[in-house]
PDB file of C-alpha atoms and ligand atoms in Angstrom:
ATOM      1  CA  MET A   1      26.830   1.410  -9.062  1.00 90.00           C
ATOM      2  CA  ILE A   2      26.009   4.749 -10.836  1.00 96.00           C
ATOM      3  CA  THR A   3      23.283   4.698 -13.374  1.00 98.00           C
ATOM      4  CA  VAL A   4      22.780   7.669 -15.534  1.00 98.00           C
ATOM      5  CA  GLN A   5      19.227   7.374 -17.282  1.00 98.00           C
ATOM      6  CA  ASN A   6      17.962   9.699 -20.122  1.00 98.00           C
ATOM      7  CA  LEU A   7      19.943  12.516 -18.722  1.00 98.00           C
ATOM      8  CA  THR A   8      19.533  16.012 -20.214  1.00 98.00           C
ATOM      9  CA  ALA A   9      21.794  18.517 -18.534  1.00 98.00           C
ATOM     10  CA  GLY A  10      23.645  21.598 -19.138  1.00 97.00           C
ATOM     11  CA  TYR A  11      24.166  25.359 -17.659  1.00 97.00           C
ATOM     12  CA  GLY A  12      21.416  27.810 -17.336  1.00 94.00           C
ATOM     13  CA  LYS A  13      19.056  27.233 -20.278  1.00 95.00           C
ATOM     14  CA  LEU A  14      21.618  25.518 -22.311  1.00 97.00           C
ATOM     15  CA  GLU A  15      21.389  21.734 -22.950  1.00 98.00           C
ATOM     16  CA  ILE A  16      24.734  20.084 -23.190  1.00 98.00           C
ATOM     17  CA  LEU A  17      24.108  16.399 -22.501  1.00 98.00           C
ATOM     18  CA  GLN A  18      21.361  15.043 -24.690  1.00 97.00           C
ATOM     19  CA  ASP A  19      19.196  12.133 -23.283  1.00 97.00           C
ATOM     20  CA  LEU A  20      22.369  10.267 -21.923  1.00 98.00           C
ATOM     21  CA  SER A  21      22.161   6.791 -20.659  1.00 98.00           C
ATOM     22  CA  LEU A  22      25.198   4.779 -19.406  1.00 97.00           C
ATOM     23  CA  SER A  23      26.137   2.920 -16.200  1.00 97.00           C
ATOM     24  CA  PHE A  24      29.314   2.700 -14.443  1.00 98.00           C
ATOM     25  CA  ALA A  25      30.121  -0.664 -12.876  1.00 97.00           C
ATOM     26  CA  HIS A  26      31.077  -1.127  -9.046  1.00 96.00           C
ATOM     27  CA  GLY A  27      34.939  -1.655  -8.850  1.00 96.00           C
ATOM     28  CA  GLN A  28      35.584  -0.773 -12.164  1.00 97.00           C
ATOM     29  CA  PHE A  29      38.222   1.888 -13.523  1.00 98.00           C
ATOM     30  CA  SER A  30      36.288   3.614 -16.313  1.00 98.00           C
ATOM     31  CA  ALA A  31      37.435   6.292 -18.657  1.00 97.00           C
ATOM     32  CA  VAL A  32      35.216   9.020 -20.098  1.00 97.00           C
ATOM     33  CA  LEU A  33      36.707  10.189 -23.438  1.00 96.00           C
ATOM     34  CA  GLY A  34      35.646  12.471 -26.301  1.00 94.00           C
ATOM     35  CA  PRO A  35      36.638  15.529 -28.083  1.00 92.00           C
ATOM     36  CA  ASN A  36      36.847  19.056 -26.554  1.00 92.00           C
ATOM     37  CA  GLY A  37      33.379  20.145 -25.602  1.00 94.00           C
ATOM     38  CA  SER A  38      31.655  16.936 -25.942  1.00 95.00           C
ATOM     39  CA  GLY A  39      30.240  17.144 -22.400  1.00 97.00           C
ATOM     40  CA  LYS A  40      32.815  15.116 -20.232  1.00 97.00           C
ATOM     41  CA  SER A  41      33.207  17.577 -17.455  1.00 97.00           C
ATOM     42  CA  THR A  42      29.427  18.378 -17.696  1.00 98.00           C
ATOM     43  CA  LEU A  43      28.715  14.729 -16.896  1.00 98.00           C
ATOM     44  CA  MET A  44      31.025  14.821 -13.736  1.00 98.00           C
ATOM     45  CA  LYS A  45      29.355  18.142 -12.714  1.00 97.00           C
ATOM     46  CA  ALA A  46      25.813  16.777 -13.195  1.00 98.00           C
ATOM     47  CA  ILE A  47      26.804  13.702 -10.820  1.00 98.00           C
ATOM     48  CA  MET A  48      28.125  16.109  -8.295  1.00 97.00           C
ATOM     49  CA  GLY A  49      25.043  18.300  -8.549  1.00 97.00           C
ATOM     50  CA  LEU A  50      26.917  21.257  -9.856  1.00 97.00           C
ATOM     51  CA  ASN A  51      24.781  22.269 -12.897  1.00 96.00           C
ATOM     52  CA  THR A  52      21.382  22.316 -14.511  1.00 96.00           C
ATOM     53  CA  VAL A  53      19.378  19.087 -14.937  1.00 97.00           C
ATOM     54  CA  PHE A  54      16.451  19.365 -17.386  1.00 97.00           C
ATOM     55  CA  GLY A  55      15.505  15.570 -17.072  1.00 97.00           C
ATOM     56  CA  GLY A  56      16.582  12.077 -16.507  1.00 98.00           C
ATOM     57  CA  ALA A  57      17.945  10.251 -13.373  1.00 98.00           C
ATOM     58  CA  ILE A  58      21.248   9.505 -12.056  1.00 98.00           C
ATOM     59  CA  ALA A  59      21.378   6.883  -9.128  1.00 98.00           C
ATOM     60  CA  LEU A  60      24.097   5.758  -6.796  1.00 97.00           C
ATOM     61  CA  ASN A  61      23.250   1.982  -5.878  1.00 95.00           C
ATOM     62  CA  GLY A  62      19.510   2.913  -6.640  1.00 95.00           C
ATOM     63  CA  ARG A  63      19.546   6.068  -4.757  1.00 96.00           C
ATOM     64  CA  GLU A  64      18.524   9.089  -6.655  1.00 97.00           C
ATOM     65  CA  LEU A  65      21.197  12.065  -6.530  1.00 97.00           C
ATOM     66  CA  ILE A  66      19.520  14.523  -8.666  1.00 97.00           C
ATOM     67  CA  GLY A  67      18.253  17.413  -6.379  1.00 95.00           C
ATOM     68  CA  SER A  68      20.639  16.611  -3.639  1.00 97.00           C
ATOM     69  CA  ALA A  69      23.371  19.246  -2.597  1.00 97.00           C
ATOM     70  CA  THR A  70      27.064  18.579  -3.570  1.00 97.00           C
ATOM     71  CA  GLU A  71      27.853  18.286   0.097  1.00 95.00           C
ATOM     72  CA  ALA A  72      25.248  15.437   0.536  1.00 97.00           C
ATOM     73  CA  ILE A  73      26.671  13.585  -2.560  1.00 97.00           C
ATOM     74  CA  SER A  74      30.114  13.798  -1.357  1.00 95.00           C
ATOM     75  CA  ALA A  75      28.891  12.462   2.017  1.00 94.00           C
ATOM     76  CA  LEU A  76      27.613   9.335   0.189  1.00 96.00           C
ATOM     77  CA  GLY A  77      31.025   8.510  -0.600  1.00 96.00           C
ATOM     78  CA  ILE A  78      31.799  10.243  -3.827  1.00 97.00           C
ATOM     79  CA  ALA A  79      34.925  12.189  -4.192  1.00 96.00           C
ATOM     80  CA  TYR A  80      35.541  14.772  -7.080  1.00 96.00           C
ATOM     81  CA  VAL A  81      38.603  15.934  -8.281  1.00 96.00           C
ATOM     82  CA  PRO A  82      38.236  18.955 -10.593  1.00 93.00           C
ATOM     83  CA  GLN A  83      40.898  19.815 -13.061  1.00 87.00           C
ATOM     84  CA  ARG A  84      41.804  22.922 -11.414  1.00 82.00           C
ATOM     85  CA  GLU A  85      41.834  24.250  -8.005  1.00 82.00           C
ATOM     86  CA  ASN A  86      42.132  20.996  -6.411  1.00 87.00           C
ATOM     87  CA  ILE A  87      44.596  21.450  -3.597  1.00 94.00           C
ATOM     88  CA  PHE A  88      45.434  24.510  -1.263  1.00 95.00           C
ATOM     89  CA  ASP A  89      48.591  26.089  -2.825  1.00 95.00           C
ATOM     90  CA  GLU A  90      49.594  28.193   0.271  1.00 96.00           C
ATOM     91  CA  LEU A  91      49.505  25.167   2.614  1.00 97.00           C
ATOM     92  CA  THR A  92      52.327  22.471   2.886  1.00 97.00           C
ATOM     93  CA  VAL A  93      51.723  19.065   1.372  1.00 97.00           C
ATOM     94  CA  ARG A  94      51.364  17.621   4.997  1.00 96.00           C
ATOM     95  CA  GLU A  95      48.549  20.268   5.821  1.00 96.00           C
ATOM     96  CA  ASN A  96      46.861  19.395   2.646  1.00 97.00           C
ATOM     97  CA  LEU A  97      46.621  15.670   3.498  1.00 97.00           C
ATOM     98  CA  GLN A  98      45.403  16.670   7.050  1.00 95.00           C
ATOM     99  CA  LEU A  99      42.591  18.447   5.548  1.00 94.00           C
ATOM    100  CA  GLY A 100      41.811  15.365   3.475  1.00 94.00           C
ATOM    101  CA  MET A 101      41.404  13.404   6.536  1.00 94.00           C
ATOM    102  CA  ARG A 102      39.185  15.970   8.481  1.00 90.00           C
ATOM    103  CA  ARG A 103      35.896  13.653   8.146  1.00 86.00           C
ATOM    104  CA  ARG A 104      37.822  10.584   9.080  1.00 90.00           C
ATOM    105  CA  PRO A 105      37.678   9.532  12.863  1.00 92.00           C
ATOM    106  CA  ARG A 106      40.958  10.371  14.726  1.00 93.00           C
ATOM    107  CA  GLU A 107      41.925   6.959  15.499  1.00 95.00           C
ATOM    108  CA  GLN A 108      42.174   6.105  11.609  1.00 93.00           C
ATOM    109  CA  ARG A 109      44.128   8.996  10.652  1.00 94.00           C
ATOM    110  CA  ALA A 110      47.739   7.553  11.156  1.00 95.00           C
ATOM    111  CA  SER A 111      47.077   4.325   9.343  1.00 95.00           C
ATOM    112  CA  ALA A 112      45.206   6.255   6.490  1.00 95.00           C
ATOM    113  CA  LEU A 113      48.056   8.717   6.222  1.00 95.00           C
ATOM    114  CA  GLN A 114      50.632   5.655   6.211  1.00 95.00           C
ATOM    115  CA  GLU A 115      48.695   3.904   3.441  1.00 94.00           C
ATOM    116  CA  THR A 116      48.555   6.982   1.374  1.00 95.00           C
ATOM    117  CA  LEU A 117      52.222   7.536   1.401  1.00 95.00           C
ATOM    118  CA  GLU A 118      52.620   3.883   0.259  1.00 94.00           C
ATOM    119  CA  ILE A 119      50.619   4.608  -2.680  1.00 94.00           C
ATOM    120  CA  PHE A 120      52.307   8.068  -3.340  1.00 94.00           C
ATOM    121  CA  PRO A 121      55.708   7.712  -1.723  1.00 93.00           C
ATOM    122  CA  ILE A 122      56.726  11.184  -3.518  1.00 93.00           C
ATOM    123  CA  LEU A 123      54.370  13.050  -1.110  1.00 95.00           C
ATOM    124  CA  GLY A 124      56.205  11.803   1.906  1.00 94.00           C
ATOM    125  CA  ARG A 125      59.356  13.253   0.669  1.00 94.00           C
ATOM    126  CA  ARG A 126      57.546  16.584  -0.056  1.00 94.00           C
ATOM    127  CA  GLY A 127      55.784  16.928   3.251  1.00 92.00           C
ATOM    128  CA  SER A 128      57.111  20.217   4.473  1.00 94.00           C
ATOM    129  CA  GLN A 129      56.798  21.667   1.069  1.00 95.00           C
ATOM    130  CA  ARG A 130      54.361  24.376   0.082  1.00 97.00           C
ATOM    131  CA  ALA A 131      52.045  22.673  -2.256  1.00 96.00           C
ATOM    132  CA  GLY A 132      51.843  25.369  -4.668  1.00 95.00           C
ATOM    133  CA  LEU A 133      55.518  24.660  -5.523  1.00 95.00           C
ATOM    134  CA  LEU A 134      55.110  20.980  -6.396  1.00 95.00           C
ATOM    135  CA  SER A 135      55.794  19.814 -10.105  1.00 94.00           C
ATOM    136  CA  GLY A 136      52.609  19.022 -12.353  1.00 93.00           C
ATOM    137  CA  GLY A 137      52.633  15.336 -11.450  1.00 93.00           C
ATOM    138  CA  GLU A 138      53.243  15.728  -7.729  1.00 95.00           C
ATOM    139  CA  HIS A 139      50.491  18.127  -7.827  1.00 95.00           C
ATOM    140  CA  GLN A 140      47.931  15.667  -9.269  1.00 95.00           C
ATOM    141  CA  MET A 141      49.245  13.011  -7.038  1.00 95.00           C
ATOM    142  CA  LEU A 142      48.389  15.297  -3.998  1.00 97.00           C
ATOM    143  CA  ALA A 143      44.869  16.015  -5.383  1.00 97.00           C
ATOM    144  CA  ILE A 144      44.207  12.444  -5.821  1.00 97.00           C
ATOM    145  CA  ALA A 145      45.504  11.619  -2.216  1.00 97.00           C
ATOM    146  CA  ILE A 146      43.348  14.207  -0.544  1.00 96.00           C
ATOM    147  CA  ALA A 147      40.311  12.752  -2.261  1.00 96.00           C
ATOM    148  CA  TRP A 148      41.345   9.207  -1.268  1.00 95.00           C
ATOM    149  CA  LEU A 149      41.818  10.262   2.224  1.00 96.00           C
ATOM    150  CA  GLY A 150      38.171  11.132   2.602  1.00 94.00           C
ATOM    151  CA  ALA A 151      37.475   7.504   2.454  1.00 94.00           C
ATOM    152  CA  PRO A 152      35.379   7.516  -0.781  1.00 96.00           C
ATOM    153  CA  THR A 153      33.951   4.260  -2.433  1.00 96.00           C
ATOM    154  CA  LEU A 154      33.785   6.327  -5.737  1.00 97.00           C
ATOM    155  CA  MET A 155      36.186   8.779  -7.175  1.00 98.00           C
ATOM    156  CA  LEU A 156      35.592  11.208 -10.241  1.00 98.00           C
ATOM    157  CA  LEU A 157      38.631  12.623 -11.727  1.00 98.00           C
ATOM    158  CA  ASP A 158      38.619  15.335 -14.382  1.00 97.00           C
ATOM    159  CA  GLU A 159      41.805  15.048 -16.748  1.00 96.00           C
ATOM    160  CA  PRO A 160      44.369  14.029 -13.919  1.00 96.00           C
ATOM    161  CA  SER A 161      47.030  13.924 -16.692  1.00 94.00           C
ATOM    162  CA  ALA A 162      46.339  17.337 -18.257  1.00 92.00           C
ATOM    163  CA  GLY A 163      49.745  19.004 -18.774  1.00 90.00           C
ATOM    164  CA  LEU A 164      51.970  16.206 -17.728  1.00 93.00           C
ATOM    165  CA  ALA A 165      54.739  14.608 -19.605  1.00 92.00           C
ATOM    166  CA  PRO A 166      53.901  11.044 -20.926  1.00 92.00           C
ATOM    167  CA  ALA A 167      55.905   9.195 -18.365  1.00 93.00           C
ATOM    168  CA  VAL A 168      54.476  11.274 -15.480  1.00 93.00           C
ATOM    169  CA  ALA A 169      50.794  10.716 -16.813  1.00 94.00           C
ATOM    170  CA  THR A 170      51.841   7.026 -16.793  1.00 94.00           C
ATOM    171  CA  ASP A 171      52.743   7.243 -13.094  1.00 94.00           C
ATOM    172  CA  VAL A 172      49.323   8.782 -12.346  1.00 95.00           C
ATOM    173  CA  PHE A 173      47.338   6.123 -14.219  1.00 96.00           C
ATOM    174  CA  ARG A 174      49.441   3.433 -12.344  1.00 95.00           C
ATOM    175  CA  SER A 175      48.568   4.961  -9.067  1.00 95.00           C
ATOM    176  CA  LEU A 176      44.790   4.907 -10.121  1.00 96.00           C
ATOM    177  CA  GLN A 177      45.182   1.314 -11.000  1.00 96.00           C
ATOM    178  CA  ASP A 178      46.371   0.856  -7.544  1.00 95.00           C
ATOM    179  CA  LEU A 179      43.445   2.685  -5.978  1.00 96.00           C
ATOM    180  CA  ARG A 180      41.240   0.396  -8.034  1.00 97.00           C
ATOM    181  CA  GLY A 181      42.989  -2.588  -6.583  1.00 96.00           C
ATOM    182  CA  ARG A 182      42.115  -1.249  -3.137  1.00 95.00           C
ATOM    183  CA  GLY A 183      38.459  -1.396  -3.720  1.00 95.00           C
ATOM    184  CA  ILE A 184      37.650   2.146  -5.377  1.00 97.00           C
ATOM    185  CA  THR A 185      35.590   2.621  -8.309  1.00 98.00           C
ATOM    186  CA  LEU A 186      36.982   5.119 -10.603  1.00 98.00           C
ATOM    187  CA  ILE A 187      35.548   7.396 -13.243  1.00 98.00           C
ATOM    188  CA  VAL A 188      38.223   9.293 -15.046  1.00 98.00           C
ATOM    189  CA  VAL A 189      37.742  11.895 -17.854  1.00 97.00           C
ATOM    190  CA  GLU A 190      40.894  11.930 -20.053  1.00 95.00           C
ATOM    191  CA  GLN A 191      42.088  13.552 -23.246  1.00 88.00           C
ATOM    192  CA  ASN A 192      44.954  11.191 -23.303  1.00 88.00           C
ATOM    193  CA  ALA A 193      42.899   8.348 -24.789  1.00 91.00           C
ATOM    194  CA  ARG A 194      45.392   5.955 -25.966  1.00 89.00           C
ATOM    195  CA  ARG A 195      47.430   6.201 -22.940  1.00 91.00           C
ATOM    196  CA  ILE A 196      44.699   5.670 -20.205  1.00 94.00           C
ATOM    197  CA  LEU A 197      43.109   2.882 -22.314  1.00 94.00           C
ATOM    198  CA  ARG A 198      46.155   0.692 -21.480  1.00 95.00           C
ATOM    199  CA  TYR A 199      45.363   1.128 -17.719  1.00 96.00           C
ATOM    200  CA  CYS A 200      41.558   1.455 -17.422  1.00 97.00           C
ATOM    201  CA  ASP A 201      39.022  -1.472 -17.816  1.00 97.00           C
ATOM    202  CA  TYR A 202      36.177   0.221 -19.612  1.00 98.00           C
ATOM    203  CA  ALA A 203      35.600   3.221 -21.763  1.00 97.00           C
ATOM    204  CA  PHE A 204      32.779   5.565 -22.663  1.00 97.00           C
ATOM    205  CA  VAL A 205      33.193   8.098 -25.702  1.00 96.00           C
ATOM    206  CA  LEU A 206      30.990  11.045 -25.776  1.00 96.00           C
ATOM    207  CA  ARG A 207      30.256  13.169 -28.830  1.00 94.00           C
ATOM    208  CA  GLU A 208      28.108  16.356 -28.744  1.00 95.00           C
ATOM    209  CA  GLY A 209      26.552  15.277 -25.485  1.00 97.00           C
ATOM    210  CA  ARG A 210      25.753  11.750 -26.552  1.00 97.00           C
ATOM    211  CA  LEU A 211      27.266   8.430 -26.085  1.00 96.00           C
ATOM    212  CA  ALA A 212      29.157   7.405 -29.248  1.00 94.00           C
ATOM    213  CA  PHE A 213      30.889   4.259 -28.155  1.00 95.00           C
ATOM    214  CA  GLU A 214      31.179   2.107 -25.067  1.00 96.00           C
ATOM    215  CA  GLY A 215      33.053  -1.105 -24.344  1.00 97.00           C
ATOM    216  CA  SER A 216      36.156  -2.522 -22.726  1.00 97.00           C
ATOM    217  CA  ALA A 217      39.324  -0.606 -22.990  1.00 96.00           C
ATOM    218  CA  GLU A 218      40.604  -3.347 -25.371  1.00 95.00           C
ATOM    219  CA  ALA A 219      37.557  -3.197 -27.717  1.00 95.00           C
ATOM    220  CA  CYS A 220      37.972   0.728 -27.757  1.00 94.00           C
ATOM    221  CA  LEU A 221      41.686   0.572 -28.582  1.00 91.00           C
ATOM    222  CA  GLN A 222      40.837  -1.897 -31.501  1.00 91.00           C
ATOM    223  CA  ASP A 223      37.925   0.089 -32.647  1.00 89.00           C
ATOM    224  CA  GLU A 224      39.775   2.253 -35.441  1.00 82.00           C
ATOM    225  CA  GLU A 225      36.659   4.375 -36.118  1.00 83.00           C
ATOM    226  CA  THR A 226      36.230   5.465 -32.618  1.00 84.00           C
ATOM    227  CA  ILE A 227      39.925   6.037 -32.218  1.00 80.00           C
ATOM    228  CA  LYS A 228      40.420   7.939 -35.150  1.00 79.00           C
ATOM    229  CA  GLY A 229      37.095   9.753 -35.440  1.00 77.00           C
ATOM    230  CA  TYR A 230      36.513  10.761 -31.998  1.00 74.00           C
ATOM    231  CA  LEU A 231      39.705  10.563 -30.054  1.00 76.00           C
ATOM    232  CA  GLY A 232      42.444  11.800 -32.461  1.00 69.00           C
ATOM    233  CA  VAL A 233      45.578   9.916 -33.042  1.00 53.00           C
ATOM    234  CA  HIS A 234      48.032  10.466 -30.118  1.00 48.00           C
TER     235      HIS A 234
HETATM  236  N1  ATP B 301      29.665  27.133 -17.008  1.00 93.37           N
HETATM  237  C1  ATP B 301      29.291  26.885 -18.240  1.00 93.37           C
HETATM  238  N2  ATP B 301      28.378  27.741 -18.821  1.00 93.37           N
HETATM  239  C2  ATP B 301      27.956  27.542 -20.134  1.00 93.37           C
HETATM  240  N3  ATP B 301      28.542  26.677 -20.806  1.00 93.37           N
HETATM  241  C3  ATP B 301      29.252  25.876 -20.501  1.00 93.37           C
HETATM  242  C4  ATP B 301      29.741  25.918 -19.256  1.00 93.37           C
HETATM  243  N4  ATP B 301      30.916  24.964 -19.018  1.00 93.37           N
HETATM  244  C5  ATP B 301      30.925  24.364 -20.196  1.00 93.37           C
HETATM  245  N5  ATP B 301      30.031  24.881 -21.052  1.00 93.37           N
HETATM  246  C6  ATP B 301      29.875  24.295 -22.440  1.00 93.37           C
HETATM  247  O1  ATP B 301      29.353  23.074 -22.386  1.00 93.37           O
HETATM  248  C7  ATP B 301      30.058  22.162 -23.540  1.00 93.37           C
HETATM  249  C8  ATP B 301      30.583  21.065 -22.860  1.00 93.37           C
HETATM  250  O2  ATP B 301      31.689  21.325 -21.953  1.00 93.37           O
HETATM  251  P1  ATP B 301      32.389  20.297 -21.209  1.00 93.37           P
HETATM  252  O3  ATP B 301      33.401  21.151 -20.232  1.00 93.37           O
HETATM  253  O4  ATP B 301      31.517  19.316 -20.628  1.00 93.37           O
HETATM  254  O5  ATP B 301      33.289  19.657 -22.240  1.00 93.37           O
HETATM  255  P2  ATP B 301      34.550  18.551 -22.073  1.00 93.37           P
HETATM  256  O6  ATP B 301      34.156  17.468 -22.894  1.00 93.37           O
HETATM  257  O7  ATP B 301      34.843  18.554 -20.720  1.00 93.37           O
HETATM  258  O8  ATP B 301      35.638  19.281 -22.954  1.00 93.37           O
HETATM  259  P3  ATP B 301      37.023  19.462 -22.494  1.00 93.37           P
HETATM  260  O9  ATP B 301      37.849  18.344 -23.197  1.00 93.37           O
HETATM  261  O10 ATP B 301      37.632  20.750 -23.497  1.00 93.37           O
HETATM  262  O11 ATP B 301      37.375  19.694 -21.079  1.00 93.37           O
HETATM  263  C9  ATP B 301      30.860  23.200 -24.160  1.00 93.37           C
HETATM  264  O12 ATP B 301      30.289  23.663 -25.346  1.00 93.37           O
HETATM  265  C10 ATP B 301      31.102  24.229 -23.301  1.00 93.37           C
HETATM  266  O13 ATP B 301      31.361  25.493 -23.843  1.00 93.37           O
HETATM  267 MG1   MG B 302      36.454  18.973 -19.546  1.00 93.37          MG
END
């Protein structure tokens, strides 16, 4: 669904991703792993048109994305949840969810909201609370729910479990699995390699801007060299 070919990208004159080629399959829940500074967030930003591309191609279902504005890329059905500043703290949970639906036809909104609250029941119980007061896990659920309400076909999430207790991180990964079951393709950057590998289908490991490993989640978990060498032992 997304094919990255010989991508060299970074910031200003700085090249971070080096001749990177990989592809994310339709309907799959893929994890992008690797040490700090290996280029994981840079890859997401490159897909969203948020940094400098020096060469290569990024195609969504055969359609080139490089050169398009971020808004135009989102409008193709790609939702991006950055690690920070992904909700409106001053608004209530309900108002945040309503903003997430702004591009949906009015007649779809009630059922979309109902489905969202089935996936993230906690958000129904927190409807009138100011979003800035949510717990870490609730905050991430809200950010994911807002993205999902935009009716994407593909979601990019940057470290959705950052700062969460292990049990809460597990809840987040379970809800991502639920979204995958509803037909969403997921690309998730994670530090928490061992944990996400129990929930995702496929993994890519970056190292210094290059691809160090790719394979099924199971193969990645069994690859001691990758796990110990690039991912640390959690
Ligand atoms: N806006 C920027 N301007 C210049 N360099 C940047 C910028 N953002 C990131 N970098 C550099 O690009 C490299 C890769 O950063 P990136 O954020 O992609 O890493 P990452 O794999 O997401 O790491 P982490 O696990 O710490 O989030 C790092 O060396 C970083 O310092
Ligand atoms: Mg990052």
